[in-house]
Short mmCIF file of C-alpha atoms (C1' of nucleotides) in Angstrom, two decimals:
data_model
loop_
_atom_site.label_atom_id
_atom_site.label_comp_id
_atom_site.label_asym_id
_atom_site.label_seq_id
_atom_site.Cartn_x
_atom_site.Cartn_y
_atom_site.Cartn_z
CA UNK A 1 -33.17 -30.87 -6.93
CA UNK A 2 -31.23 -30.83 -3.46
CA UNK A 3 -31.84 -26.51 -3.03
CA UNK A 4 -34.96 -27.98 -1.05
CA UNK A 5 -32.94 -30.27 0.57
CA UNK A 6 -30.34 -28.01 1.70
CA UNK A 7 -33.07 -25.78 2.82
CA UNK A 8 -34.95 -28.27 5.06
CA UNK A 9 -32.03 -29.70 6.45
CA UNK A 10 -31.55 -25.89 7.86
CA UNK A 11 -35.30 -25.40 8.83
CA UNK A 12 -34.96 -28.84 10.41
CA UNK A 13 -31.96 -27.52 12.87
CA UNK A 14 -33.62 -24.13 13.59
CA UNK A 15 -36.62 -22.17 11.92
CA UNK A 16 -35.39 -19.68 9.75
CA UNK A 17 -36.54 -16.86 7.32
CA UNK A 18 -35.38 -16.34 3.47
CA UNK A 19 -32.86 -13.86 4.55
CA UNK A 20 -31.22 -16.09 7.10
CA UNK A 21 -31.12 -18.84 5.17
CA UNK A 22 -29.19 -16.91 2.02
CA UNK A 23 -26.93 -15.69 4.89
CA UNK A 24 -26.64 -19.04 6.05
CA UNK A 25 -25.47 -20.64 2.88
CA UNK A 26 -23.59 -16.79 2.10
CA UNK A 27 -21.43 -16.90 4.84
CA UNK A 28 -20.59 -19.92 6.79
CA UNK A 29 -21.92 -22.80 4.31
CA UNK A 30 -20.66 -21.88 1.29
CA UNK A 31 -18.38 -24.58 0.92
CA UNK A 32 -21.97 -26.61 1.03
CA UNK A 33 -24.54 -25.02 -0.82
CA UNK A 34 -24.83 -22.18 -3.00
CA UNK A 35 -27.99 -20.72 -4.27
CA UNK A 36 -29.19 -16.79 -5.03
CA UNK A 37 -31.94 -14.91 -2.80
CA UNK A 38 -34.30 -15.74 -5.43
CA UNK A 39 -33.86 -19.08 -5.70
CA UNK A 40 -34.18 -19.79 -2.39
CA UNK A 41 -37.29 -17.37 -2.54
CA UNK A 42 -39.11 -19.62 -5.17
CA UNK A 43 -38.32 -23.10 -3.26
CA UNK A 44 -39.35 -21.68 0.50
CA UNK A 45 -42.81 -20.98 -1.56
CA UNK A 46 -42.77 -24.39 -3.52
CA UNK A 47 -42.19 -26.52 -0.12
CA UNK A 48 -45.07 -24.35 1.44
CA UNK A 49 -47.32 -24.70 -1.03
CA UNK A 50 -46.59 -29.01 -1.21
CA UNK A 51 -46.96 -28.37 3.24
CA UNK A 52 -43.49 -29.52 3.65
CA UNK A 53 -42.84 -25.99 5.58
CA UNK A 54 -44.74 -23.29 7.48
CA UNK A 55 -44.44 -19.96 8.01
CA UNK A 56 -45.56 -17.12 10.67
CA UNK A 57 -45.09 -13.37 9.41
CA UNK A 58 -43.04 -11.69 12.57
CA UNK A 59 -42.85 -7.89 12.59
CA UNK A 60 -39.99 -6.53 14.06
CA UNK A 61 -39.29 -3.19 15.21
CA UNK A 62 -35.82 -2.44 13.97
CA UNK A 63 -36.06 -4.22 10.74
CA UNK A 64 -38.84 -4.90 7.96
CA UNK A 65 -41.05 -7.47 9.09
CA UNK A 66 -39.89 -11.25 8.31
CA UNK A 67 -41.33 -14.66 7.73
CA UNK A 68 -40.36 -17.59 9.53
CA UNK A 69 -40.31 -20.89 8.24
CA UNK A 70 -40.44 -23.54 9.73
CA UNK A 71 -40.25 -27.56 9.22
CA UNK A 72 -43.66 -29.64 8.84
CA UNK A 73 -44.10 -33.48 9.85
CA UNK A 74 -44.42 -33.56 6.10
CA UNK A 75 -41.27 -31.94 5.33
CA UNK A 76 -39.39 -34.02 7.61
CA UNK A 77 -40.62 -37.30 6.46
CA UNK A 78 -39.87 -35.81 3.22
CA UNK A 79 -36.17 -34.97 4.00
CA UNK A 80 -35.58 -38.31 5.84
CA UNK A 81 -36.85 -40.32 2.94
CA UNK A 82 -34.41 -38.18 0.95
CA UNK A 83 -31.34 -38.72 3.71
CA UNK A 84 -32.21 -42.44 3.11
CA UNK A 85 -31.54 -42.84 -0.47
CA UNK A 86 -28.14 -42.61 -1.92
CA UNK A 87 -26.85 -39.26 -3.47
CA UNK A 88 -24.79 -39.03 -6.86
CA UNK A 89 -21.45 -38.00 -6.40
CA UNK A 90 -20.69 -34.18 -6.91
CA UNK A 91 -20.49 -32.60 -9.67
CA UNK A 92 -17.48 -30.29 -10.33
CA UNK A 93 -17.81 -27.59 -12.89
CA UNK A 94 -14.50 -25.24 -12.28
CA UNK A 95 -14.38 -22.41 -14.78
CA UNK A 96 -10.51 -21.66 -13.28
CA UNK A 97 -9.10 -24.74 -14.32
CA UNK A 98 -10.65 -24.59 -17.68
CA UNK A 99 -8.58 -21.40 -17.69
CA UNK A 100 -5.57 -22.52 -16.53
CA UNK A 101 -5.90 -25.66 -18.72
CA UNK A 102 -6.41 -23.21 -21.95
CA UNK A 103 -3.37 -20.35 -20.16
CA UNK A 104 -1.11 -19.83 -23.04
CA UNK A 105 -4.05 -18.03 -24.72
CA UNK A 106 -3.01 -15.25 -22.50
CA UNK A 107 -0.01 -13.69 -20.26
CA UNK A 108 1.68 -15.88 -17.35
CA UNK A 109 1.21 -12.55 -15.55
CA UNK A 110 -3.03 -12.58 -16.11
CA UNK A 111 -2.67 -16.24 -15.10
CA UNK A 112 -0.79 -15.28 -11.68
CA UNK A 113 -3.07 -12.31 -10.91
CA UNK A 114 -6.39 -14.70 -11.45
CA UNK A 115 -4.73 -16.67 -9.16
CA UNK A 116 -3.50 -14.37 -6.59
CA UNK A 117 -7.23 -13.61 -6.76
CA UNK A 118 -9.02 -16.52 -6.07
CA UNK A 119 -6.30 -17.15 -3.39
CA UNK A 120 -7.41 -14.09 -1.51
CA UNK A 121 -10.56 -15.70 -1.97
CA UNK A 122 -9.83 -19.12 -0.17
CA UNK A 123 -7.73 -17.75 2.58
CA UNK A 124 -10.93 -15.39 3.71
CA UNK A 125 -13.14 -18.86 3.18
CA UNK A 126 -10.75 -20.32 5.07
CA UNK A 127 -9.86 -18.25 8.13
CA UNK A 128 -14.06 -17.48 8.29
CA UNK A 129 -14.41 -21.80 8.43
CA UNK A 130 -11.42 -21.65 11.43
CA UNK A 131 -13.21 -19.01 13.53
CA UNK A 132 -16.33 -21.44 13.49
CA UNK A 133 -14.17 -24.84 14.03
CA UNK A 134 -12.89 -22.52 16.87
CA UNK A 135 -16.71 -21.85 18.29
CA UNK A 136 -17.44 -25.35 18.30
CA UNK A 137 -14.29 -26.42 20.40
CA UNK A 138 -15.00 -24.22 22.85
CA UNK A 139 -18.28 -26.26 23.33
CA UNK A 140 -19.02 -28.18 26.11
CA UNK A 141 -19.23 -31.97 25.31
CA UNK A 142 -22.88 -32.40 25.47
CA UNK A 143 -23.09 -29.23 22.42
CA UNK A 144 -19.83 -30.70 20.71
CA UNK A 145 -21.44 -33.83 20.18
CA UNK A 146 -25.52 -32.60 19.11
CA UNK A 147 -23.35 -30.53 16.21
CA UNK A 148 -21.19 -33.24 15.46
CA UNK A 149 -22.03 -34.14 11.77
CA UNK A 150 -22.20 -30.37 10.89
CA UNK A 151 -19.07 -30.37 12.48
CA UNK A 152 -18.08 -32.70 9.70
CA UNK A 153 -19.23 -31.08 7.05
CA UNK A 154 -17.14 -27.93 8.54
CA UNK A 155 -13.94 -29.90 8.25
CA UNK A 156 -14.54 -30.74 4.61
CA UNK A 157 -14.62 -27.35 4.14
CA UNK A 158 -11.48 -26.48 5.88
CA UNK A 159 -9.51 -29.65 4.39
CA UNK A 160 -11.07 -28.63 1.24
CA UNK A 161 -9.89 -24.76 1.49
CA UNK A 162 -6.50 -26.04 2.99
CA UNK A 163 -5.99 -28.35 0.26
CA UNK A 164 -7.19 -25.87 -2.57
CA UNK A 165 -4.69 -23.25 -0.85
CA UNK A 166 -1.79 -26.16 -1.22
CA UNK A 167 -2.56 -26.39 -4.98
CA UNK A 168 -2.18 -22.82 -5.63
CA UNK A 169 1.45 -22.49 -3.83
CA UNK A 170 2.22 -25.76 -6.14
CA UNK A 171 1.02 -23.50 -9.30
CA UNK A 172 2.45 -20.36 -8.48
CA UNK A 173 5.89 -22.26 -7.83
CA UNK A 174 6.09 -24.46 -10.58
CA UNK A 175 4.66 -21.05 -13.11
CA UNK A 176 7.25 -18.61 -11.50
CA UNK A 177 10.13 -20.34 -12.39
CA UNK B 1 -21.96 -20.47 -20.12
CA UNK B 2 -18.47 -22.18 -19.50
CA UNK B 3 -18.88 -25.56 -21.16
CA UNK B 4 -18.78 -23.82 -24.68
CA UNK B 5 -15.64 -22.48 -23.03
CA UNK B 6 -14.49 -25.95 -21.62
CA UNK B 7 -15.16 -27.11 -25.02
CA UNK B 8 -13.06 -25.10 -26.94
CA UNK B 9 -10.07 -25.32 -24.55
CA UNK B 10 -10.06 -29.39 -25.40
CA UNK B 11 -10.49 -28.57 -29.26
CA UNK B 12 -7.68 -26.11 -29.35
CA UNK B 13 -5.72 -28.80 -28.04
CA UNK B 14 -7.01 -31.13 -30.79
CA UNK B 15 -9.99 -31.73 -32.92
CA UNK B 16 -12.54 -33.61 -31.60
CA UNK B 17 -16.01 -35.39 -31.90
CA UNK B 18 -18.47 -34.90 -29.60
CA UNK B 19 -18.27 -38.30 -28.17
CA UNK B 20 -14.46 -37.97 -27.57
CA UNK B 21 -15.64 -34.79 -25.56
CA UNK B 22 -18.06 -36.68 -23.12
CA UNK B 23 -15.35 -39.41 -22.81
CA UNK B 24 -12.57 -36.81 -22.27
CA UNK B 25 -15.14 -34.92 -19.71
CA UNK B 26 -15.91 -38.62 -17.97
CA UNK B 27 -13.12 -40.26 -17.81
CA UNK B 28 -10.05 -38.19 -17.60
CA UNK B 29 -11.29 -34.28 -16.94
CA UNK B 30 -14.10 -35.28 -14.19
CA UNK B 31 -12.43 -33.22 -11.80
CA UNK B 32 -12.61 -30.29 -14.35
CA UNK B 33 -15.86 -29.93 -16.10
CA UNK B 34 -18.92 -32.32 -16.41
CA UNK B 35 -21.40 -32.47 -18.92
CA UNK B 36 -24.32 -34.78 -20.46
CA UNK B 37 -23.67 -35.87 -23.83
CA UNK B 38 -26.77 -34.08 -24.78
CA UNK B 39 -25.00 -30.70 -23.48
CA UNK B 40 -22.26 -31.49 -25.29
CA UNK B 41 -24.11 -31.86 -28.71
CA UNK B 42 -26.10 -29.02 -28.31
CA UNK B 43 -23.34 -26.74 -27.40
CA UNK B 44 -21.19 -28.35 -30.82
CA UNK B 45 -23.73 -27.22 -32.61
CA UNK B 46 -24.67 -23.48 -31.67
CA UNK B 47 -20.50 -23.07 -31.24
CA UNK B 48 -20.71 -24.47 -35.18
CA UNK B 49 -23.72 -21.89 -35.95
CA UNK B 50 -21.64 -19.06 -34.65
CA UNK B 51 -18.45 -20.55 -36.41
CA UNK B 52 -16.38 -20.52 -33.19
CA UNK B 53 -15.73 -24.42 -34.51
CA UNK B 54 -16.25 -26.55 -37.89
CA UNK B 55 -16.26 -29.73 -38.49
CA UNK B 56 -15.85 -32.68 -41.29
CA UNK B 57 -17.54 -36.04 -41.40
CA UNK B 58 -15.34 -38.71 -40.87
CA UNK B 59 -16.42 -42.16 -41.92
CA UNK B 60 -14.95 -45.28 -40.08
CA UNK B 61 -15.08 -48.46 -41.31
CA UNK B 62 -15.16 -50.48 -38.25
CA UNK B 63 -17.59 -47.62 -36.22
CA UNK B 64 -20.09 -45.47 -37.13
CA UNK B 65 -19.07 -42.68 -38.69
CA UNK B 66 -18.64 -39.57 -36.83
CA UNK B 67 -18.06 -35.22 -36.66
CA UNK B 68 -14.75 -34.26 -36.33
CA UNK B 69 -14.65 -30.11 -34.60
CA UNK B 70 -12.05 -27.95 -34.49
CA UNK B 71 -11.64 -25.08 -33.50
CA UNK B 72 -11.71 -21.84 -36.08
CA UNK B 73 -9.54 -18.47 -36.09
CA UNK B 74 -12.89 -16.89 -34.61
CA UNK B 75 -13.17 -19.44 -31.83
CA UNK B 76 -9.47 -19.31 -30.83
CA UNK B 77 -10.17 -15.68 -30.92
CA UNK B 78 -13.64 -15.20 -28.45
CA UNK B 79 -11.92 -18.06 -26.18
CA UNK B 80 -8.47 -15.84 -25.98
CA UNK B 81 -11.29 -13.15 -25.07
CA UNK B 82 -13.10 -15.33 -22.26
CA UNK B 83 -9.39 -16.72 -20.75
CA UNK B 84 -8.50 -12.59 -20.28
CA UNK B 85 -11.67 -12.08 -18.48
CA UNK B 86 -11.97 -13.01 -14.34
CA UNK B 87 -13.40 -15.93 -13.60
CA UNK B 88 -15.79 -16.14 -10.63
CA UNK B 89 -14.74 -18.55 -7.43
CA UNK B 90 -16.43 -22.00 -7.98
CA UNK B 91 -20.08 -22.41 -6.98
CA UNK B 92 -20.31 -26.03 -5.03
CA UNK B 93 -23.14 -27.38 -4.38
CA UNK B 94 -22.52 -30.67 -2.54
CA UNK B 95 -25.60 -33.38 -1.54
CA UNK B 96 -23.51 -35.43 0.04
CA UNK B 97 -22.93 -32.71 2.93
CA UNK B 98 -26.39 -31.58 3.28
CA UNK B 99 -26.83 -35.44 3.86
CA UNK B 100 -24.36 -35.15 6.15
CA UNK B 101 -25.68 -32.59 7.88
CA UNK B 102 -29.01 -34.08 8.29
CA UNK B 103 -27.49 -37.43 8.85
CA UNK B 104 -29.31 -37.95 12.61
CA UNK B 105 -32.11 -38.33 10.65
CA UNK B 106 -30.96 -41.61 9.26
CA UNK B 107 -28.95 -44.13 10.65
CA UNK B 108 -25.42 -44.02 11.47
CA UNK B 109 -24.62 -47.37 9.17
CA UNK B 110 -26.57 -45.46 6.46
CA UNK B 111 -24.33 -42.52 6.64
CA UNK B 112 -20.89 -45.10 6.78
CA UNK B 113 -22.41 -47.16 3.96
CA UNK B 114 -23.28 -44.20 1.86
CA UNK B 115 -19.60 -42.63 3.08
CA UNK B 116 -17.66 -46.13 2.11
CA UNK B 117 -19.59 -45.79 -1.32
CA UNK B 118 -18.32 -42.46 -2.39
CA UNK B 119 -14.87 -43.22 -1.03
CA UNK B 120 -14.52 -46.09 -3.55
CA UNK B 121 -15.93 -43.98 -6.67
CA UNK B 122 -13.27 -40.94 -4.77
CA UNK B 123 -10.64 -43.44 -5.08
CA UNK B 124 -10.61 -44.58 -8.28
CA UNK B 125 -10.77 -41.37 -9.90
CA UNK B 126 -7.51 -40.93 -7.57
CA UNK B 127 -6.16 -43.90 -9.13
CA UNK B 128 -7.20 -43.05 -12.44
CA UNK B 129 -5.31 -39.19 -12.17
CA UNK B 130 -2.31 -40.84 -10.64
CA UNK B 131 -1.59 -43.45 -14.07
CA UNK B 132 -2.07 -40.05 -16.14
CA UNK B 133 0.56 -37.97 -13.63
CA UNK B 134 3.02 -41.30 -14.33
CA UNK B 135 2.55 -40.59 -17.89
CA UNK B 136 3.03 -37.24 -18.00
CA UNK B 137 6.54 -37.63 -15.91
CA UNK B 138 7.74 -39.81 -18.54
CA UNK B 139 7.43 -37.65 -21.09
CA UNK B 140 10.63 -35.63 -22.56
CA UNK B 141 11.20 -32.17 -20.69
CA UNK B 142 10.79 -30.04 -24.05
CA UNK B 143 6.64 -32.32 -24.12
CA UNK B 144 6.38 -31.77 -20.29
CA UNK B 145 7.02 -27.88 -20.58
CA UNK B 146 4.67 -28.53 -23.49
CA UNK B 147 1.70 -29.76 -21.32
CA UNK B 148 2.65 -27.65 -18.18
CA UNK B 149 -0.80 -25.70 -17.59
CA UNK B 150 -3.17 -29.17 -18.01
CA UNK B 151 -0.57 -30.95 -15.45
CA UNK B 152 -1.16 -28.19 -13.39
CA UNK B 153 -4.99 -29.44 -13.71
CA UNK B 154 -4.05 -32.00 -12.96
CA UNK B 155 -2.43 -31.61 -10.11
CA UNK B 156 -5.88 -29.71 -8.73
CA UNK B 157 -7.67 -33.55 -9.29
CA UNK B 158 -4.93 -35.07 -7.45
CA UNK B 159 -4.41 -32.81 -4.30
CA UNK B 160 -8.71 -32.54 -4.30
CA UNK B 161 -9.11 -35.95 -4.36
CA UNK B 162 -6.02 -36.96 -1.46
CA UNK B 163 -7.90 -34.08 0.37
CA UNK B 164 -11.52 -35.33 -0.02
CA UNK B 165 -10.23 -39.06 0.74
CA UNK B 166 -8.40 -37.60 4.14
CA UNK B 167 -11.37 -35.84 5.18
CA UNK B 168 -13.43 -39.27 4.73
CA UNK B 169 -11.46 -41.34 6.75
CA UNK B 170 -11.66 -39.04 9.64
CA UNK B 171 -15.43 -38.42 9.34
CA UNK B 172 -15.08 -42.49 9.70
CA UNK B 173 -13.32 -42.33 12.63
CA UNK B 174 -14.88 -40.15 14.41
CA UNK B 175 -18.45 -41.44 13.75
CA UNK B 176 -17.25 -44.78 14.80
CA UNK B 177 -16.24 -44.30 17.66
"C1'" DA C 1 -34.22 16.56 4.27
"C1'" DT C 2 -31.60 13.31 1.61
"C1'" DC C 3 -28.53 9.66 0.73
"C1'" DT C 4 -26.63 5.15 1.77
"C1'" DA C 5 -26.47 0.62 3.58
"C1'" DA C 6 -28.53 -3.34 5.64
"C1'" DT C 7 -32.63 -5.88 6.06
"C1'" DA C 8 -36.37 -8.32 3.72
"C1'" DT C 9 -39.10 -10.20 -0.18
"C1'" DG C 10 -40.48 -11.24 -4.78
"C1'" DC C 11 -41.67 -11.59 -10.26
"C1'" DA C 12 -40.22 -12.35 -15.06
"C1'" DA C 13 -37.14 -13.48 -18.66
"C1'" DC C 14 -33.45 -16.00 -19.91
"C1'" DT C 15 -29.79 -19.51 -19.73
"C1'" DT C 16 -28.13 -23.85 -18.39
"C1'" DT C 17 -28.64 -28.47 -17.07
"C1'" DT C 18 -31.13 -32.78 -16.55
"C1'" DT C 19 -34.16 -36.42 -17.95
"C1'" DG C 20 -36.53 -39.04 -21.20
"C1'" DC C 21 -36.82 -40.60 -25.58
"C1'" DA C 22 -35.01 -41.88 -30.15
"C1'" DT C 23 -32.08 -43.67 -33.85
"C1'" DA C 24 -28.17 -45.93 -36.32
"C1'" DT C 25 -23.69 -48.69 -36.97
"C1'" DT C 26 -20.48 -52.29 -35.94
"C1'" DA C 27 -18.24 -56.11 -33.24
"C1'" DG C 28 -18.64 -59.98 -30.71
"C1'" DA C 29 -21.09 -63.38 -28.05
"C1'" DT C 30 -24.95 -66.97 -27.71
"C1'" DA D 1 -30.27 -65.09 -36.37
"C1'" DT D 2 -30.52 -62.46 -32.20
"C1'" DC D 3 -28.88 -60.11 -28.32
"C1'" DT D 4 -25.61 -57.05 -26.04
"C1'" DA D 5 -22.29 -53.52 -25.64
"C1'" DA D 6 -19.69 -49.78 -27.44
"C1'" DT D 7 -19.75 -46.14 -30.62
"C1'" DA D 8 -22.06 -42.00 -32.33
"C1'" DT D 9 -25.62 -38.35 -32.57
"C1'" DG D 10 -29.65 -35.71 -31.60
"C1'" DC D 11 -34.66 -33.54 -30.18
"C1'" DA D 12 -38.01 -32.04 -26.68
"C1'" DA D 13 -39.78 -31.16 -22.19
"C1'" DA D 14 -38.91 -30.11 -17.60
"C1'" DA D 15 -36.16 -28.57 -13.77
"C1'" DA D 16 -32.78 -25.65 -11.81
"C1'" DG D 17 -30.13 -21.61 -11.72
"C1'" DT D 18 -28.89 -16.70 -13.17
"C1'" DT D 19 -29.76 -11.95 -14.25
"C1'" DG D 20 -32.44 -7.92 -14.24
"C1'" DC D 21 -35.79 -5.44 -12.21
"C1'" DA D 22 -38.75 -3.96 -8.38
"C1'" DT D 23 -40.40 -2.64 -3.82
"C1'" DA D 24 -40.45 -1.51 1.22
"C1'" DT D 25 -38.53 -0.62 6.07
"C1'" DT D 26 -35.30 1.16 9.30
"C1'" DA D 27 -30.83 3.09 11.03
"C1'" DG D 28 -27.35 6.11 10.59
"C1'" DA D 29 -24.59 9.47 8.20
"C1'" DT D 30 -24.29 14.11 5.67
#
DNA sequence: ATCTAATATGCAACTTTTTGCATATTAGAT
DNA sequence: ATCTAATATGCAAAAAGTTGCATATTAGAT
């Protein structure tokens, strides 16, 4: 049950609405957390109605109005209680390896598209993580070091991509000869 | 729905009781798929009510007795189906890096402590994929060729997990400075 | 005017996974 | 004899996640 958890800790940094939050985890923390509109939905009204979060409705005049969440005392006790204990380590459920693993069930060229695919994938991932890494350097020291742990968590993600990028030369190599 | 599909991949390899499943899952395809024994049961037997899979009783003398699967002409069939298909990128979902991310609101020997712990469960999985690689390079060529696609599984684990363990060591250094 | 896309939120049904409980066999240790 | 650990399987309830459907606002294009 760490959905809450991933949304808190992003309340807890800045107060956000549903939308941002999706964006949030769409765009530049998907290597972190993953979770659908309506998901996050149903757990921004769970955590409000347990007080962990607030919101205030804010109209806007070039959009549809919003709600903004934000972090209780609650909800941060909650979260730091949470930080404190130890986490299991992560689960890895990859539906391409299970393909790859079963592959001579179809074409070596199906194999290499799927993973000319995916590729494409992880190089956008990739060059969208870079960009950031590049905002952050450009920081001043004081800024570099109040973001450094999401910093870290940024640089799994680009290790991570890097590494996953690696893998796939080391594939397409070792299939195209 | 991929752990029926993860299933059948590992029984059209060879047959297979449910237990050998979990233990295949836990110990040497961790970096693949994961699944509760329970999941793996249940899945056995709506795969059997479908008759994707059957399977024959096989009493041991020095163990309880036990369900061999395998896999049927129908199952080889619907998983020749699934393999064909795309495969969406993998969804992570990673509590360690929402801790992370939070992390100022614990303490910094928390964080290491927690870090240290998940580097030693990282690193013997490493250890654990490297003593199957050395296996699988002493095999013949003609068995090699034979077991090219699950090397290249493999070889994911291994390149993840030298990745993961890289990206540890410099969130260590950096947050002990 | 009408269509499309982006913004913004949500319910309901279904599937998948987790957690808790439960049982039975055999080997080996105390 | 009794306890422990490994082997082997499963049901039921709850939690988490996915899919389908639904609605409403505003900007900009046709």
């Amino acid at each position: 049950m760490s959905l809450k958890h991933a949304i808190l800790v992003l309340l807890e940094t800045e107060p956000s609405s549903g939308y941002d939050l999706v964006k949030h985890f769409k765009s530049r923390l998907g290597y972190f957390w993953n979770a659908k509109h309506q998901q996050v939905y149903l757990q921004l009204k769970k955590l409000t109605e347990d007080e962990w979060i607030t919101f205030k409705a804010h109209s806007q005049s070039n959009k549809p109005d919003k709600k903004v969440y934000e972090i209780t005392e609650l909800g941060r006790k909650g979260l730091g209680d949470w930080i404190s204990q130890p986490v299991k380590p992560n689960k890895i459920n990859d539906a391409l390896l299970v393909k790859l693993y079963g592959g001579h069930l179809t074409s070596k060229d199906n194999i290499l598209a799927e993973l000319a695919a995916h590729k494409k994938s992880h190089e956008s991932v990739l060059e969208n993580l870079l960009n950031i890494e590049n905002n952050y350097l450009e920081l001043n020291k004081d800024k570099q070091a109040h973001y450094l742990l999401p910093y870290m968590t940024l640089r799994r993600g680009i290790i991570g991509e890097k590494a996953w990028l690696e893998w796939a030369d080391e594939v397409e190599k070792t299939l195209s000869i």
